[in-house]
Short mmCIF file of C-alpha atoms and ligand atoms in Angstrom, two decimals:
data_model
loop_
_atom_site.label_atom_id
_atom_site.label_comp_id
_atom_site.label_asym_id
_atom_site.label_seq_id
_atom_site.Cartn_x
_atom_site.Cartn_y
_atom_site.Cartn_z
CA MET A 1 13.00 -2.83 -9.88
CA THR A 2 12.91 0.93 -9.36
CA ARG A 3 13.00 2.17 -5.76
CA LEU A 4 10.66 5.13 -5.37
CA SER A 5 11.82 8.34 -3.71
CA SER A 6 9.73 10.55 -1.43
CA LYS A 7 9.65 13.16 -4.21
CA ASP A 8 8.00 10.62 -6.57
CA ILE A 9 5.08 10.18 -4.16
CA TYR A 10 4.84 13.41 -2.11
CA ASN A 11 1.61 14.75 -3.64
CA ILE A 12 -0.33 11.51 -4.32
CA SER A 13 -2.50 11.70 -1.19
CA ALA A 14 -3.51 15.31 -1.83
CA THR A 15 -4.44 14.68 -5.47
CA LEU A 16 -6.37 11.39 -5.24
CA ASN A 17 -9.68 13.02 -6.19
CA ASP A 18 -8.14 14.77 -9.19
CA TYR A 19 -6.44 11.55 -10.26
CA ASN A 20 -9.73 9.67 -9.97
CA ASN A 21 -11.36 12.22 -12.28
CA GLU A 22 -8.43 11.93 -14.69
CA LEU A 23 -8.90 8.14 -14.84
CA MET A 24 -12.64 8.62 -15.42
CA ARG A 25 -11.87 10.95 -18.33
CA LYS A 26 -9.31 8.60 -19.91
CA THR A 27 -10.86 5.18 -19.24
CA GLY A 28 -14.49 5.84 -18.29
CA CYS A 29 -13.81 4.19 -14.92
CA THR A 30 -12.73 5.22 -11.45
CA LEU A 31 -9.61 3.91 -9.68
CA SER A 32 -11.86 1.57 -7.70
CA GLN A 33 -13.63 0.29 -10.84
CA ILE A 34 -10.32 -0.28 -12.66
CA ALA A 35 -8.87 -2.15 -9.68
CA SER A 36 -11.93 -4.34 -9.16
CA TYR A 37 -12.12 -5.04 -12.90
CA ALA A 38 -8.41 -5.92 -12.98
CA SER A 39 -8.71 -8.30 -10.04
CA GLU A 40 -11.96 -9.82 -11.35
CA PHE A 41 -13.43 -8.69 -8.06
CA ASP A 42 -16.87 -10.16 -7.66
CA ASN A 43 -19.23 -7.31 -6.85
CA ARG A 44 -21.31 -9.64 -4.69
CA GLU A 45 -18.23 -10.05 -2.47
CA LYS A 46 -17.89 -6.27 -2.40
CA CYS A 47 -21.21 -5.54 -0.72
CA TYR A 48 -20.56 -7.41 2.53
CA LYS A 49 -16.76 -7.91 2.65
CA PHE A 50 -15.50 -4.62 1.36
CA HIS A 51 -16.14 -2.33 4.31
CA SER A 52 -15.43 -4.95 6.97
CA PHE A 53 -11.79 -5.37 5.96
CA LYS A 54 -9.16 -3.68 8.09
CA VAL A 55 -5.79 -3.04 6.46
CA GLY A 56 -2.58 -2.59 8.48
CA VAL A 57 0.31 -0.86 6.67
CA ILE A 58 3.70 -1.67 8.22
CA PRO A 59 6.81 0.52 7.64
CA ILE A 60 9.87 -1.68 7.00
CA THR A 61 13.41 -0.45 7.77
CA SER A 62 15.41 -3.26 6.07
CA GLY A 63 17.81 -2.60 3.19
CA LYS A 64 17.75 1.04 2.13
CA GLY A 65 15.20 1.74 4.86
CA VAL A 66 11.90 3.56 5.09
CA ILE A 67 10.82 5.87 2.25
CA GLU A 68 9.35 9.05 3.76
CA GLY A 69 5.64 9.18 2.98
CA PHE A 70 5.46 5.66 1.51
CA SER A 71 3.32 4.02 4.24
CA LYS A 72 1.08 7.08 4.54
CA THR A 73 0.55 7.21 0.78
CA ILE A 74 -0.37 3.52 0.70
CA ALA A 75 -2.79 3.99 3.62
CA ASP A 76 -4.34 7.06 1.97
CA ILE A 77 -4.93 5.22 -1.31
CA ILE A 78 -6.52 2.27 0.50
CA SER A 79 -8.78 4.46 2.65
CA PHE A 80 -9.73 6.49 -0.46
CA LEU A 81 -11.13 3.18 -1.77
CA GLY A 82 -13.26 2.80 1.37
CA PHE A 83 -11.22 0.40 3.49
CA LYS A 84 -10.56 0.84 7.20
CA THR A 85 -6.80 1.43 7.31
CA PHE A 86 -4.07 2.13 9.87
CA ILE A 87 -0.30 2.53 9.80
CA THR A 88 1.40 0.65 12.61
CA GLN A 89 3.23 2.84 15.12
CA ASN A 90 5.91 0.16 15.34
CA LEU A 91 8.24 -0.87 12.53
CA ASP A 92 9.25 -4.27 11.10
CA VAL A 93 8.52 -7.29 13.36
CA SER A 94 7.00 -5.12 16.09
CA GLY A 95 4.77 -3.54 13.45
CA LEU A 96 3.63 -6.95 12.23
CA ALA A 97 2.78 -7.99 15.82
CA GLU A 98 0.91 -4.69 16.29
CA ALA A 99 -1.11 -5.26 13.11
CA PHE A 100 -2.21 -8.67 14.44
CA ALA A 101 -2.99 -7.18 17.87
CA LYS A 102 -5.17 -4.55 16.14
CA ASP A 103 -7.10 -7.25 14.23
CA ALA A 104 -5.89 -6.37 10.75
CA ASN A 105 -7.39 -8.68 8.12
CA ILE A 106 -4.77 -7.65 5.55
CA VAL A 107 -1.22 -6.37 6.01
CA MET A 108 0.73 -4.36 3.41
CA LEU A 109 4.49 -4.06 3.67
CA ALA A 110 7.51 -3.56 1.41
CA ASP A 111 11.23 -4.15 1.57
CA ASP A 112 13.62 -3.36 -1.30
CA ASN A 113 12.74 -6.57 -3.14
CA ARG A 114 9.03 -7.08 -2.69
CA PHE A 115 5.92 -5.02 -1.91
CA VAL A 116 3.05 -7.29 -0.89
CA ALA A 117 -0.49 -7.36 0.46
CA ILE A 118 -1.21 -10.46 2.55
CA ASN A 119 -4.74 -11.59 3.37
CA LEU A 120 -4.36 -13.09 6.87
CA TYR A 121 -7.43 -15.32 6.47
CA SER A 122 -7.09 -16.67 2.93
CA ARG A 123 -3.27 -16.47 3.18
CA LYS A 124 -3.30 -14.95 -0.32
CA VAL A 125 -0.12 -12.96 -1.11
CA VAL A 126 -0.49 -10.28 -3.78
CA ASP A 127 2.71 -8.75 -5.19
CA ASN A 128 2.76 -5.14 -6.35
CA ALA A 129 4.49 -6.06 -9.64
CA TYR A 130 1.72 -8.52 -10.53
CA ALA A 131 -1.06 -6.13 -9.45
CA THR A 132 0.51 -3.17 -11.27
CA ALA A 133 0.68 -5.18 -14.49
CA LYS A 134 -2.94 -6.32 -14.23
CA GLY A 135 -4.22 -2.90 -13.20
CA TYR A 136 -2.48 -1.09 -16.04
CA VAL A 137 -3.55 -3.65 -18.66
CA ALA A 138 -7.13 -3.32 -17.42
CA ALA A 139 -6.93 0.48 -17.64
CA LEU A 140 -5.32 0.33 -21.11
CA ASN A 141 -8.02 -2.10 -22.27
CA LEU A 142 -10.65 0.44 -21.18
CA MET A 143 -8.78 3.41 -22.63
CA VAL A 144 -8.38 1.89 -26.14
CA GLY A 145 -11.85 0.36 -26.20
CA GLY A 146 -10.65 -3.25 -26.12
CA LEU A 147 -7.26 -4.84 -26.86
CA LYS A 148 -8.47 -7.96 -28.73
CA LYS A 149 -6.50 -8.35 -31.99
CA LYS A 150 -4.72 -5.03 -31.34
CA ASP A 151 -0.90 -4.85 -31.74
CA VAL A 152 0.83 -3.82 -28.51
CA LEU A 153 4.52 -2.98 -28.10
CA LEU A 154 5.65 -4.15 -24.65
CA ILE A 155 8.89 -2.61 -23.39
CA GLY A 156 10.61 -4.30 -20.45
CA ALA A 157 10.41 -8.05 -19.76
CA GLY A 158 10.95 -7.83 -16.01
CA ARG A 159 8.40 -8.84 -13.36
CA VAL A 160 5.81 -6.25 -14.40
CA GLY A 161 6.44 -6.80 -18.13
CA ILE A 162 6.11 -10.58 -17.94
CA CYS A 163 2.78 -10.39 -16.10
CA ALA A 164 1.57 -7.62 -18.43
CA ALA A 165 2.50 -9.66 -21.53
CA HIS A 166 0.47 -12.67 -20.35
CA THR A 167 -2.47 -10.48 -19.34
CA LEU A 168 -2.40 -8.68 -22.71
CA ALA A 169 -2.26 -12.02 -24.56
CA LYS A 170 -5.16 -13.38 -22.48
CA LEU A 171 -7.19 -10.37 -23.67
CA GLY A 172 -6.38 -11.35 -27.27
CA ALA A 173 -3.77 -8.67 -28.01
CA ASN A 174 -0.84 -9.33 -30.36
CA VAL A 175 2.22 -8.69 -28.18
CA SER A 176 5.62 -7.56 -29.47
CA VAL A 177 8.32 -7.69 -26.81
CA TYR A 178 11.43 -5.55 -26.42
CA ASP A 179 13.92 -5.68 -23.59
CA VAL A 180 17.36 -4.10 -23.40
CA ASN A 181 18.56 -7.63 -22.62
CA TYR A 182 17.87 -9.72 -25.74
CA ASN A 183 17.92 -13.00 -23.80
CA THR A 184 15.25 -11.70 -21.44
CA SER A 185 12.89 -10.72 -24.25
CA THR A 186 13.61 -13.96 -26.14
CA LYS A 187 12.68 -16.02 -23.05
CA LEU A 188 9.37 -14.17 -22.62
CA VAL A 189 8.50 -14.49 -26.34
CA THR A 190 9.21 -18.22 -26.22
CA ASN A 191 6.95 -18.66 -23.18
CA LEU A 192 4.17 -16.59 -24.75
CA LYS A 193 4.30 -18.57 -28.02
CA VAL A 194 3.92 -21.85 -26.13
CA LYS A 195 0.82 -20.60 -24.33
CA TYR A 196 -1.02 -18.37 -26.84
CA THR A 197 -1.94 -18.46 -30.54
CA ASN A 198 -1.91 -14.63 -30.78
CA THR A 199 0.81 -13.06 -32.92
CA ILE A 200 3.84 -12.76 -30.64
CA LYS A 201 6.95 -10.95 -31.92
CA LEU A 202 10.49 -10.36 -30.67
CA ILE A 203 11.62 -6.77 -31.19
CA ASP A 204 15.30 -5.84 -31.41
CA ASP A 205 15.05 -2.32 -32.90
CA LEU A 206 13.16 -0.23 -30.34
CA ASP A 207 13.51 3.12 -32.09
CA ASP A 208 12.00 1.80 -35.32
CA SER A 209 9.22 -0.04 -33.47
CA LEU A 210 8.25 3.05 -31.49
CA THR A 211 7.28 4.75 -34.74
CA ARG A 212 5.23 1.79 -35.91
CA TYR A 213 3.14 0.83 -32.86
CA ARG A 214 0.14 2.86 -31.73
CA ILE A 215 -0.34 1.05 -28.40
CA ILE A 216 2.70 0.97 -26.12
CA PHE A 217 3.05 -0.62 -22.68
CA ASP A 218 6.21 0.60 -20.92
CA ALA A 219 7.27 -1.60 -18.01
CA SER A 220 10.91 -0.49 -18.09
CA PRO A 221 12.95 1.86 -15.88
CA GLY A 222 14.10 3.76 -18.98
CA GLN A 223 13.64 7.54 -18.86
CA GLY A 224 12.58 9.88 -21.65
CA PHE A 225 13.32 7.56 -24.59
CA ILE A 226 9.96 8.13 -26.34
CA LYS A 227 10.32 11.28 -28.47
CA GLU A 228 8.09 13.52 -30.60
CA LYS A 229 8.94 11.51 -33.75
CA HIS A 230 7.49 8.34 -32.15
CA ILE A 231 4.06 9.76 -31.31
CA THR A 232 0.95 10.31 -33.44
CA ASN A 233 -2.53 11.41 -32.35
CA GLU A 234 -3.56 7.75 -32.34
CA THR A 235 -0.83 6.68 -29.90
CA PHE A 236 -1.90 5.29 -26.50
CA ILE A 237 0.65 4.61 -23.76
CA ALA A 238 0.33 2.69 -20.47
CA ALA A 239 3.47 3.46 -18.48
CA PRO A 240 3.77 1.89 -15.01
CA GLY A 241 7.54 2.20 -15.36
CA VAL A 242 9.23 4.79 -13.14
CA PRO A 243 10.72 7.19 -14.25
CA LEU A 244 8.42 8.10 -17.15
CA CYS A 245 9.44 6.82 -20.61
CA LEU A 246 8.38 10.04 -22.36
CA SER A 247 10.66 12.97 -22.99
CA PRO A 248 9.05 16.08 -21.40
CA GLU A 249 8.23 17.91 -24.66
CA VAL A 250 6.00 14.99 -25.74
CA ILE A 251 3.75 14.94 -22.67
CA PRO A 252 1.29 17.77 -23.56
CA ALA A 253 0.44 16.14 -26.92
CA ILE A 254 -0.23 12.69 -25.49
CA SER A 255 -1.32 13.39 -21.90
CA GLU A 256 -4.98 12.47 -22.54
CA ARG A 257 -3.91 9.09 -23.94
CA LEU A 258 -1.25 8.35 -21.29
CA LEU A 259 -1.64 6.28 -18.11
CA HIS A 260 1.18 6.84 -15.62
CA ASP A 261 1.37 6.94 -11.82
CA PRO A 262 4.03 5.77 -9.36
CA LEU A 263 1.67 3.79 -7.05
CA GLN A 264 -2.07 4.37 -7.35
CA ILE A 265 -3.25 1.78 -9.88
CA GLY A 266 -0.92 -0.92 -8.53
CA VAL A 267 -1.86 -0.41 -4.89
CA ALA A 268 -5.60 -0.25 -5.66
CA THR A 269 -5.38 -3.51 -7.62
CA MET A 270 -3.34 -5.13 -4.82
CA ILE A 271 -6.03 -4.56 -2.23
CA TYR A 272 -8.92 -5.71 -4.45
CA ASP A 273 -6.96 -8.80 -5.40
CA ALA A 274 -6.13 -9.48 -1.75
CA VAL A 275 -9.77 -9.32 -0.65
CA SER A 276 -11.17 -11.29 -3.60
CA SER A 277 -11.32 -14.99 -3.01
CA ARG A 278 -9.97 -16.13 -6.44
O1 2YG B 1 8.53 0.65 4.32
C1 2YG B 1 9.14 1.49 3.62
O2 2YG B 1 8.94 2.73 3.65
C2 2YG B 1 10.19 0.96 2.66
N1 2YG B 1 10.79 -0.29 3.14
C3 2YG B 1 9.49 0.79 1.29
C4 2YG B 1 10.51 0.35 0.22
C5 2YG B 1 9.81 0.16 -1.13
C6 2YG B 1 10.84 -0.18 -2.20
N2 2YG B 1 10.15 -0.48 -3.46
C7 2YG B 1 9.78 0.52 -4.29
O3 2YG B 1 10.08 1.69 -4.10
C8 2YG B 1 8.91 0.15 -5.46
N3 2YG B 1 9.20 -1.17 -5.97
C9 2YG B 1 7.46 0.21 -4.97
C10 2YG B 1 6.43 -0.05 -6.02
C11 2YG B 1 6.56 0.86 -7.22
C12 2YG B 1 5.42 0.63 -8.18
N4 2YG B 1 5.61 1.32 -9.44
#
């Protein structure tokens, strides 16, 4: 799993409005609408629960330590969505105790292995990988006007890719899976075939497949491997993977049909999933 750097996230807070407008342009929905759609958030719940929730974000020093700006960016995204939010002044265990003392209903915290939102009442734990997958599939579904019976090339069968593959299949998409580790992609394909009747394929030649698929979901840490020759004006890409899978010269041509951010969609979906009772 990629560890973000402060340079990946430095301008997220300042550009949340612009990003919201970009999502509206590409998907017809706002960040909030995408996240609530992805988490099957019941709008009835929204009216009375939504604004009463208080979210405590706790900086965690374990492993490689705190990422400068990470907690603030999380808090800014959550408050942009309308939640009461605070960052604990204390770190780690002291921060968790402070969040309880300040009556947080939900805590959000990340070490180098997991980034979670925990609903302290329902005890629901929402992982960023799971929420990122669901949020990006929801946004892609909106951007392409429905994924049912559409062929999707999924790159990366890690935690995000696995959840994305199942979510895509549930929406009726035909999912073709590539991973740099053949055993990993084979395992996911086997599991998908057991569960779904959609067309599920195992891909071993990525370069060839990139020229043949028009809908691509990149959940890999690969950088810049999608080139000009792979893209047409009907190509749509959902790319939660960091760094970006596109080589720089391709971006202008596809930018209006590309979904990519280091945190926003995943964090927004985490909080909606954490507050929804399902
Ligand atoms: O509290 C802090 O500042 C640090 N302990 C946060 C460490 C987060 C490490 N994880 C990552 O950077 C990513 N997995 C976060 C999610 C990326 C989503 N595309």
